[in-house]
PDB file of C-alpha atoms in Angstrom:
ATOM      1  CA  UNK I   1     111.215  87.952 187.015  1.00 57.00           C
ATOM      2  CA  UNK I   2     108.186  85.760 187.617  1.00 61.00           C
ATOM      3  CA  UNK I   3     105.891  88.711 186.999  1.00 65.00           C
ATOM      4  CA  UNK I   4     102.665  86.793 186.453  1.00 71.00           C
ATOM      5  CA  UNK I   5     103.298  83.465 188.161  1.00 69.00           C
ATOM      6  CA  UNK I   6     104.250  85.113 191.432  1.00 78.00           C
ATOM      7  CA  UNK I   7     101.642  87.874 191.288  1.00 89.00           C
ATOM      8  CA  UNK I   8      99.575  88.016 194.486  1.00 92.00           C
ATOM      9  CA  UNK I   9      97.743  91.322 194.006  1.00 95.00           C
ATOM     10  CA  UNK I  10      94.064  90.693 193.326  1.00 95.00           C
ATOM     11  CA  UNK I  11      90.836  92.277 192.153  1.00 95.00           C
ATOM     12  CA  UNK I  12      87.474  90.969 193.406  1.00 95.00           C
ATOM     13  CA  UNK I  13      84.082  91.931 191.998  1.00 93.00           C
ATOM     14  CA  UNK I  14      82.135  93.760 194.687  1.00 87.00           C
ATOM     15  CA  UNK I  15      78.715  93.168 193.190  1.00 78.00           C
ATOM     16  CA  UNK I  16      78.141  96.858 192.445  1.00 73.00           C
ATOM     17  CA  UNK I  17      79.718  97.047 189.004  1.00 73.00           C
ATOM     18  CA  UNK I  18      83.113  97.626 190.572  1.00 91.00           C
ATOM     19  CA  UNK I  19      86.134  95.927 192.080  1.00 95.00           C
ATOM     20  CA  UNK I  20      87.962  95.680 195.387  1.00 96.00           C
ATOM     21  CA  UNK I  21      91.744  95.762 194.922  1.00 97.00           C
ATOM     22  CA  UNK I  22      94.264  94.380 197.380  1.00 97.00           C
ATOM     23  CA  UNK I  23      97.980  93.699 197.322  1.00 97.00           C
ATOM     24  CA  UNK I  24     101.326  95.403 197.281  1.00 96.00           C
ATOM     25  CA  UNK I  25     103.926  96.446 194.724  1.00 96.00           C
ATOM     26  CA  UNK I  26     107.610  97.072 195.320  1.00 94.00           C
ATOM     27  CA  UNK I  27     110.434  98.837 193.458  1.00 95.00           C
ATOM     28  CA  UNK I  28     107.938 101.211 191.836  1.00 96.00           C
ATOM     29  CA  UNK I  29     109.535 104.125 189.993  1.00 95.00           C
ATOM     30  CA  UNK I  30     108.060 107.418 191.292  1.00 96.00           C
ATOM     31  CA  UNK I  31     105.855 105.331 193.577  1.00 96.00           C
ATOM     32  CA  UNK I  32     106.167 107.711 196.552  1.00 97.00           C
ATOM     33  CA  UNK I  33     104.872 110.684 194.543  1.00 97.00           C
ATOM     34  CA  UNK I  34     102.873 109.492 191.515  1.00 96.00           C
ATOM     35  CA  UNK I  35      99.467 111.099 190.975  1.00 96.00           C
ATOM     36  CA  UNK I  36      98.343 108.314 188.625  1.00 97.00           C
ATOM     37  CA  UNK I  37      99.139 104.625 189.011  1.00 97.00           C
ATOM     38  CA  UNK I  38      98.691 101.631 186.694  1.00 95.00           C
ATOM     39  CA  UNK I  39      97.868  98.676 188.944  1.00 96.00           C
ATOM     40  CA  UNK I  40      98.226  95.195 187.393  1.00 94.00           C
ATOM     41  CA  UNK I  41      96.611  92.323 189.267  1.00 93.00           C
ATOM     42  CA  UNK I  42      94.728  89.045 188.892  1.00 94.00           C
ATOM     43  CA  UNK I  43      90.957  88.629 188.981  1.00 93.00           C
ATOM     44  CA  UNK I  44      90.119  86.472 191.975  1.00 93.00           C
ATOM     45  CA  UNK I  45      87.055  84.414 191.225  1.00 89.00           C
ATOM     46  CA  UNK I  46      87.974  81.636 193.623  1.00 87.00           C
ATOM     47  CA  UNK I  47      89.819  79.737 190.910  1.00 89.00           C
ATOM     48  CA  UNK I  48      93.425  78.541 190.678  1.00 87.00           C
ATOM     49  CA  UNK I  49      95.754  81.616 190.754  1.00 83.00           C
ATOM     50  CA  UNK I  50      97.604  80.296 187.705  1.00 82.00           C
ATOM     51  CA  UNK I  51      94.379  80.383 185.676  1.00 85.00           C
ATOM     52  CA  UNK I  52      93.204  83.851 186.694  1.00 89.00           C
ATOM     53  CA  UNK I  53      92.771  86.697 184.225  1.00 90.00           C
ATOM     54  CA  UNK I  54      95.199  89.593 184.420  1.00 91.00           C
ATOM     55  CA  UNK I  55      93.571  93.030 184.746  1.00 92.00           C
ATOM     56  CA  UNK I  56      94.999  96.543 184.680  1.00 93.00           C
ATOM     57  CA  UNK I  57      93.480  99.548 186.466  1.00 95.00           C
ATOM     58  CA  UNK I  58      94.151 103.284 186.321  1.00 96.00           C
ATOM     59  CA  UNK I  59      94.152 104.595 189.884  1.00 98.00           C
ATOM     60  CA  UNK I  60      94.488 107.999 191.489  1.00 97.00           C
ATOM     61  CA  UNK I  61      97.251 108.201 194.042  1.00 96.00           C
ATOM     62  CA  UNK I  62      94.951 109.468 196.815  1.00 96.00           C
ATOM     63  CA  UNK I  63      92.293 106.725 196.734  1.00 96.00           C
ATOM     64  CA  UNK I  64      91.181 105.508 200.184  1.00 97.00           C
ATOM     65  CA  UNK I  65      93.066 102.360 201.142  1.00 98.00           C
ATOM     66  CA  UNK I  66      96.088 103.144 198.966  1.00 98.00           C
ATOM     67  CA  UNK I  67      99.246 103.966 200.892  1.00 98.00           C
ATOM     68  CA  UNK I  68     102.854 104.291 199.841  1.00 97.00           C
ATOM     69  CA  UNK I  69     106.285 104.111 201.390  1.00 98.00           C
ATOM     70  CA  UNK I  70     108.891 106.804 201.665  1.00 97.00           C
ATOM     71  CA  UNK I  71     111.516 106.797 198.888  1.00 98.00           C
ATOM     72  CA  UNK I  72     113.904 103.880 199.275  1.00 98.00           C
ATOM     73  CA  UNK I  73     117.589 104.506 199.812  1.00 97.00           C
ATOM     74  CA  UNK I  74     119.408 103.160 196.764  1.00 97.00           C
ATOM     75  CA  UNK I  75     122.920 102.548 195.530  1.00 97.00           C
ATOM     76  CA  UNK I  76     122.356 104.839 192.537  1.00 96.00           C
ATOM     77  CA  UNK I  77     119.699 106.626 190.493  1.00 94.00           C
ATOM     78  CA  UNK I  78     119.131 109.066 193.344  1.00 95.00           C
ATOM     79  CA  UNK I  79     117.229 111.433 191.057  1.00 94.00           C
ATOM     80  CA  UNK I  80     114.573 108.756 190.440  1.00 96.00           C
ATOM     81  CA  UNK I  81     112.471 108.008 193.551  1.00 97.00           C
ATOM     82  CA  UNK I  82     111.597 104.347 194.113  1.00 97.00           C
ATOM     83  CA  UNK I  83     109.075 103.036 196.625  1.00 98.00           C
ATOM     84  CA  UNK I  84     106.375 100.563 197.586  1.00 98.00           C
ATOM     85  CA  UNK I  85     102.604 100.695 197.152  1.00 98.00           C
ATOM     86  CA  UNK I  86     100.077  99.043 199.453  1.00 98.00           C
ATOM     87  CA  UNK I  87      96.411  98.519 198.567  1.00 98.00           C
ATOM     88  CA  UNK I  88      93.918  97.353 201.160  1.00 98.00           C
ATOM     89  CA  UNK I  89      90.348  96.986 199.896  1.00 96.00           C
ATOM     90  CA  UNK I  90      90.671  99.855 197.440  1.00 97.00           C
ATOM     91  CA  UNK I  91      87.424 100.319 195.537  1.00 95.00           C
ATOM     92  CA  UNK I  92      87.615 100.950 191.802  1.00 95.00           C
ATOM     93  CA  UNK I  93      84.728 101.312 189.376  1.00 93.00           C
ATOM     94  CA  UNK I  94      84.678  99.600 185.996  1.00 90.00           C
ATOM     95  CA  UNK I  95      85.571 102.905 184.348  1.00 92.00           C
ATOM     96  CA  UNK I  96      89.071 102.491 185.808  1.00 94.00           C
ATOM     97  CA  UNK I  97      89.572  99.151 184.032  1.00 91.00           C
ATOM     98  CA  UNK I  98      92.062  99.464 181.169  1.00 89.00           C
ATOM     99  CA  UNK I  99      90.495  98.064 178.016  1.00 84.00           C
ATOM    100  CA  UNK I 100      87.005  98.577 179.483  1.00 68.00           C
ATOM    101  CA  UNK I 101      86.374  94.835 179.819  1.00 75.00           C
ATOM    102  CA  UNK I 102      87.743  91.859 181.726  1.00 79.00           C
ATOM    103  CA  UNK I 103      88.403  90.195 178.379  1.00 78.00           C
ATOM    104  CA  UNK I 104      90.857  92.885 177.264  1.00 71.00           C
ATOM    105  CA  UNK I 105      94.337  91.368 176.634  1.00 74.00           C
ATOM    106  CA  UNK I 106      95.915  92.835 179.759  1.00 73.00           C
ATOM    107  CA  UNK I 107      98.533  90.079 180.023  1.00 75.00           C
ATOM    108  CA  UNK I 108      99.674  90.675 176.431  1.00 79.00           C
ATOM    109  CA  UNK I 109      99.588  94.425 177.008  1.00 79.00           C
ATOM    110  CA  UNK I 110     101.783  94.097 180.066  1.00 77.00           C
ATOM    111  CA  UNK I 111     104.267  91.959 178.132  1.00 78.00           C
ATOM    112  CA  UNK I 112     104.396  94.592 175.398  1.00 78.00           C
ATOM    113  CA  UNK I 113     105.119  97.175 178.084  1.00 81.00           C
ATOM    114  CA  UNK I 114     107.968  94.991 179.383  1.00 80.00           C
ATOM    115  CA  UNK I 115     109.341  94.812 175.839  1.00 83.00           C
ATOM    116  CA  UNK I 116     109.202  98.602 175.414  1.00 86.00           C
ATOM    117  CA  UNK I 117     110.843  99.096 178.803  1.00 89.00           C
ATOM    118  CA  UNK I 118     113.701  96.777 177.893  1.00 91.00           C
ATOM    119  CA  UNK I 119     114.098  98.365 174.465  1.00 89.00           C
ATOM    120  CA  UNK I 120     114.597 101.725 176.182  1.00 93.00           C
ATOM    121  CA  UNK I 121     117.645 100.592 178.142  1.00 96.00           C
ATOM    122  CA  UNK I 122     120.137 101.055 175.257  1.00 97.00           C
ATOM    123  CA  UNK I 123     119.365 104.792 175.245  1.00 97.00           C
ATOM    124  CA  UNK I 124     120.043 104.984 178.978  1.00 97.00           C
ATOM    125  CA  UNK I 125     123.226 102.966 178.518  1.00 98.00           C
ATOM    126  CA  UNK I 126     124.350 105.245 175.689  1.00 98.00           C
ATOM    127  CA  UNK I 127     124.070 108.260 177.958  1.00 98.00           C
ATOM    128  CA  UNK I 128     126.222 106.605 180.616  1.00 99.00           C
ATOM    129  CA  UNK I 129     128.801 105.341 178.126  1.00 99.00           C
ATOM    130  CA  UNK I 130     129.056 108.687 176.306  1.00 99.00           C
ATOM    131  CA  UNK I 131     129.537 110.601 179.546  1.00 99.00           C
ATOM    132  CA  UNK I 132     132.138 108.118 180.785  1.00 99.00           C
ATOM    133  CA  UNK I 133     134.024 108.429 177.508  1.00 99.00           C
ATOM    134  CA  UNK I 134     133.951 112.240 177.538  1.00 99.00           C
ATOM    135  CA  UNK I 135     135.207 112.365 181.113  1.00 99.00           C
ATOM    136  CA  UNK I 136     137.918 109.796 180.422  1.00 99.00           C
ATOM    137  CA  UNK I 137     139.137 111.582 177.301  1.00 99.00           C
ATOM    138  CA  UNK I 138     139.493 114.840 179.208  1.00 98.00           C
ATOM    139  CA  UNK I 139     141.252 113.078 182.083  1.00 99.00           C
ATOM    140  CA  UNK I 140     143.582 111.160 179.739  1.00 99.00           C
ATOM    141  CA  UNK I 141     144.654 114.429 178.105  1.00 98.00           C
ATOM    142  CA  UNK I 142     145.283 116.330 181.332  1.00 98.00           C
ATOM    143  CA  UNK I 143     146.426 113.743 183.888  1.00 98.00           C
ATOM    144  CA  UNK I 144     150.219 113.511 183.797  1.00 98.00           C
ATOM    145  CA  UNK I 145     152.199 110.499 185.033  1.00 97.00           C
ATOM    146  CA  UNK I 146     155.876 109.755 184.423  1.00 97.00           C
ATOM    147  CA  UNK I 147     156.121 113.117 182.683  1.00 98.00           C
ATOM    148  CA  UNK I 148     153.481 112.301 180.039  1.00 98.00           C
ATOM    149  CA  UNK I 149     149.680 112.564 179.706  1.00 98.00           C
ATOM    150  CA  UNK I 150     148.311 109.127 180.540  1.00 98.00           C
ATOM    151  CA  UNK I 151     146.509 109.099 177.186  1.00 98.00           C
ATOM    152  CA  UNK I 152     149.878 108.340 175.584  1.00 98.00           C
ATOM    153  CA  UNK I 153     150.054 104.951 177.294  1.00 98.00           C
ATOM    154  CA  UNK I 154     148.690 102.058 175.237  1.00 98.00           C
ATOM    155  CA  UNK I 155     146.713 100.445 178.067  1.00 98.00           C
ATOM    156  CA  UNK I 156     144.819 103.711 178.543  1.00 98.00           C
ATOM    157  CA  UNK I 157     144.303 103.933 174.786  1.00 99.00           C
ATOM    158  CA  UNK I 158     142.859 100.407 174.809  1.00 99.00           C
ATOM    159  CA  UNK I 159     140.303 101.417 177.438  1.00 99.00           C
ATOM    160  CA  UNK I 160     139.305 104.488 175.442  1.00 99.00           C
ATOM    161  CA  UNK I 161     139.012 102.518 172.204  1.00 99.00           C
ATOM    162  CA  UNK I 162     136.777  99.901 173.808  1.00 99.00           C
ATOM    163  CA  UNK I 163     134.544 102.636 175.221  1.00 99.00           C
ATOM    164  CA  UNK I 164     134.176 104.130 171.736  1.00 99.00           C
ATOM    165  CA  UNK I 165     133.290 100.723 170.262  1.00 99.00           C
ATOM    166  CA  UNK I 166     130.587 100.285 172.921  1.00 99.00           C
ATOM    167  CA  UNK I 167     129.285 103.791 172.231  1.00 99.00           C
ATOM    168  CA  UNK I 168     129.046 103.118 168.492  1.00 99.00           C
ATOM    169  CA  UNK I 169     127.318  99.767 169.020  1.00 98.00           C
ATOM    170  CA  UNK I 170     124.721 101.302 171.311  1.00 98.00           C
ATOM    171  CA  UNK I 171     124.125 104.211 168.952  1.00 98.00           C
ATOM    172  CA  UNK I 172     123.616 101.841 166.006  1.00 98.00           C
ATOM    173  CA  UNK I 173     121.273  99.704 168.086  1.00 96.00           C
ATOM    174  CA  UNK I 174     119.132 102.744 168.856  1.00 97.00           C
ATOM    175  CA  UNK I 175     119.117 103.813 165.189  1.00 97.00           C
ATOM    176  CA  UNK I 176     117.844 100.330 164.285  1.00 96.00           C
ATOM    177  CA  UNK I 177     115.049 100.623 166.850  1.00 94.00           C
ATOM    178  CA  UNK I 178     114.050 104.011 165.417  1.00 95.00           C
ATOM    179  CA  UNK I 179     114.016 102.584 161.880  1.00 96.00           C
ATOM    180  CA  UNK I 180     111.851  99.661 162.994  1.00 95.00           C
ATOM    181  CA  UNK I 181     109.405 101.992 164.711  1.00 92.00           C
ATOM    182  CA  UNK I 182     109.261 104.204 161.618  1.00 95.00           C
ATOM    183  CA  UNK I 183     108.443 101.161 159.501  1.00 97.00           C
ATOM    184  CA  UNK I 184     105.693 100.099 161.901  1.00 95.00           C
ATOM    185  CA  UNK I 185     107.585  97.006 163.063  1.00 94.00           C
ATOM    186  CA  UNK I 186     107.506  95.884 166.674  1.00 89.00           C
ATOM    187  CA  UNK I 187     110.581  94.527 168.362  1.00 90.00           C
ATOM    188  CA  UNK I 188     109.949  91.034 169.729  1.00 91.00           C
ATOM    189  CA  UNK I 189     110.387  90.371 173.435  1.00 91.00           C
ATOM    190  CA  UNK I 190     113.514  88.320 172.672  1.00 93.00           C
ATOM    191  CA  UNK I 191     114.981  91.148 170.554  1.00 95.00           C
ATOM    192  CA  UNK I 192     114.273  93.636 173.336  1.00 94.00           C
ATOM    193  CA  UNK I 193     115.893  91.263 175.825  1.00 95.00           C
ATOM    194  CA  UNK I 194     118.993  90.962 173.639  1.00 96.00           C
ATOM    195  CA  UNK I 195     119.240  94.739 173.294  1.00 96.00           C
ATOM    196  CA  UNK I 196     118.859  95.235 177.043  1.00 97.00           C
ATOM    197  CA  UNK I 197     121.363  92.510 177.901  1.00 98.00           C
ATOM    198  CA  UNK I 198     124.085  93.940 175.676  1.00 98.00           C
ATOM    199  CA  UNK I 199     123.396  97.549 176.633  1.00 98.00           C
ATOM    200  CA  UNK I 200     123.389  96.901 180.375  1.00 98.00           C
ATOM    201  CA  UNK I 201     126.612  94.912 180.259  1.00 98.00           C
ATOM    202  CA  UNK I 202     128.295  97.491 178.022  1.00 99.00           C
ATOM    203  CA  UNK I 203     127.353 100.345 180.348  1.00 99.00           C
ATOM    204  CA  UNK I 204     128.595  98.472 183.418  1.00 99.00           C
ATOM    205  CA  UNK I 205     131.878  97.477 181.776  1.00 99.00           C
ATOM    206  CA  UNK I 206     132.560 100.997 180.512  1.00 99.00           C
ATOM    207  CA  UNK I 207     131.699 102.584 183.856  1.00 99.00           C
ATOM    208  CA  UNK I 208     134.015 100.215 185.724  1.00 99.00           C
ATOM    209  CA  UNK I 209     136.795 100.932 183.247  1.00 99.00           C
ATOM    210  CA  UNK I 210     136.213 104.655 183.716  1.00 99.00           C
ATOM    211  CA  UNK I 211     136.697 104.305 187.469  1.00 99.00           C
ATOM    212  CA  UNK I 212     139.866 102.289 186.823  1.00 98.00           C
ATOM    213  CA  UNK I 213     141.225 104.867 184.361  1.00 99.00           C
ATOM    214  CA  UNK I 214     140.766 107.627 186.939  1.00 99.00           C
ATOM    215  CA  UNK I 215     142.664 105.568 189.513  1.00 98.00           C
ATOM    216  CA  UNK I 216     142.225 106.766 193.085  1.00 97.00           C
ATOM    217  CA  UNK I 217     140.285 109.775 191.893  1.00 98.00           C
ATOM    218  CA  UNK I 218     137.740 107.464 190.279  1.00 98.00           C
ATOM    219  CA  UNK I 219     136.784 106.168 193.711  1.00 98.00           C
ATOM    220  CA  UNK I 220     136.128 109.644 195.048  1.00 97.00           C
ATOM    221  CA  UNK I 221     132.615 111.114 195.068  1.00 94.00           C
ATOM    222  CA  UNK I 222     133.826 114.466 193.704  1.00 94.00           C
ATOM    223  CA  UNK I 223     134.550 112.775 190.355  1.00 95.00           C
ATOM    224  CA  UNK I 224     131.426 111.789 188.448  1.00 97.00           C
ATOM    225  CA  UNK I 225     132.608 108.383 187.232  1.00 98.00           C
ATOM    226  CA  UNK I 226     131.792 106.701 190.547  1.00 98.00           C
ATOM    227  CA  UNK I 227     128.199 107.958 190.282  1.00 98.00           C
ATOM    228  CA  UNK I 228     127.938 106.701 186.694  1.00 98.00           C
ATOM    229  CA  UNK I 229     129.201 103.324 187.857  1.00 98.00           C
ATOM    230  CA  UNK I 230     126.531 103.118 190.563  1.00 98.00           C
ATOM    231  CA  UNK I 231     123.839 104.224 188.134  1.00 98.00           C
ATOM    232  CA  UNK I 232     124.952 101.721 185.485  1.00 98.00           C
ATOM    233  CA  UNK I 233     124.539  98.727 187.788  1.00 98.00           C
ATOM    234  CA  UNK I 234     120.759  99.009 187.928  1.00 97.00           C
ATOM    235  CA  UNK I 235     120.545  98.500 184.156  1.00 98.00           C
ATOM    236  CA  UNK I 236     121.512  94.878 184.815  1.00 98.00           C
ATOM    237  CA  UNK I 237     118.721  94.524 187.359  1.00 96.00           C
ATOM    238  CA  UNK I 238     115.559  96.470 186.546  1.00 92.00           C
ATOM    239  CA  UNK I 239     113.182  95.561 183.712  1.00 91.00           C
ATOM    240  CA  UNK I 240     114.398  92.004 184.215  1.00 92.00           C
ATOM    241  CA  UNK I 241     117.854  90.908 185.360  1.00 95.00           C
ATOM    242  CA  UNK I 242     120.607  89.836 182.974  1.00 97.00           C
ATOM    243  CA  UNK I 243     119.793  86.242 183.872  1.00 97.00           C
ATOM    244  CA  UNK I 244     116.131  86.689 182.875  1.00 95.00           C
ATOM    245  CA  UNK I 245     117.193  88.211 179.544  1.00 96.00           C
ATOM    246  CA  UNK I 246     119.485  85.268 178.810  1.00 97.00           C
ATOM    247  CA  UNK I 247     116.639  82.845 179.510  1.00 96.00           C
ATOM    248  CA  UNK I 248     114.225  84.797 177.293  1.00 94.00           C
ATOM    249  CA  UNK I 249     116.693  84.931 174.407  1.00 97.00           C
ATOM    250  CA  UNK I 250     117.599  81.233 174.645  1.00 97.00           C
ATOM    251  CA  UNK I 251     113.966  80.079 174.817  1.00 96.00           C
ATOM    252  CA  UNK I 252     113.153  82.091 171.715  1.00 96.00           C
ATOM    253  CA  UNK I 253     116.113  80.639 169.820  1.00 96.00           C
ATOM    254  CA  UNK I 254     115.262  77.073 170.797  1.00 97.00           C
ATOM    255  CA  UNK I 255     111.631  77.525 169.714  1.00 95.00           C
ATOM    256  CA  UNK I 256     112.871  78.596 166.315  1.00 85.00           C
TER     257      UNK I 256
END
């Protein structure tokens, strides 16, 4: 997404060693209930918005002028509340400024946060893929059609095998991330984008195949695969859509 170019939330110096914050944020995880909020905005000094510094503030959820929406109704991830935040002339002292100075690299810090967020998606995808595979294996062993467990049919076996390949790939990807972290190496934004892109697509493909393997039962809410399918879809959207990841990866490759 155009996180910085399209950012309209602002901070203005109020002349009393503090700031006045205004703007809104949407699709905020735990936004309706969070006690502490990191608010990223641009310093409005009357200059061109594209040239403004990016600042980050630590805010309490009950500050005057800060309001929030009710939890949004979503396709999936019902256990994770998502909402909107609205700030209208919220006053924040300099002690709430992350980095303690306007010259702190808030833009770079935010990008590093984006990278960490994307790098975390393979673990989420692995959970979805592993659960889909476990459910499908049990179903393939017990569901009988034409006098045989459906796991004896080669097309069902192909689905199961592909799920296992995706599970192994995701697991190995996570092991590599752990090894890099242990060696003190940071994953680049392009590497994180590549990991997220593969993981999100793998989770979605496996979840759809799980629904298909279950047949009519897969479409019913009493069987968990339909929930996993709805939950998997958001991996292709949040922390940057698949299309954004492709662009990030390609730009990095072309730069060499």
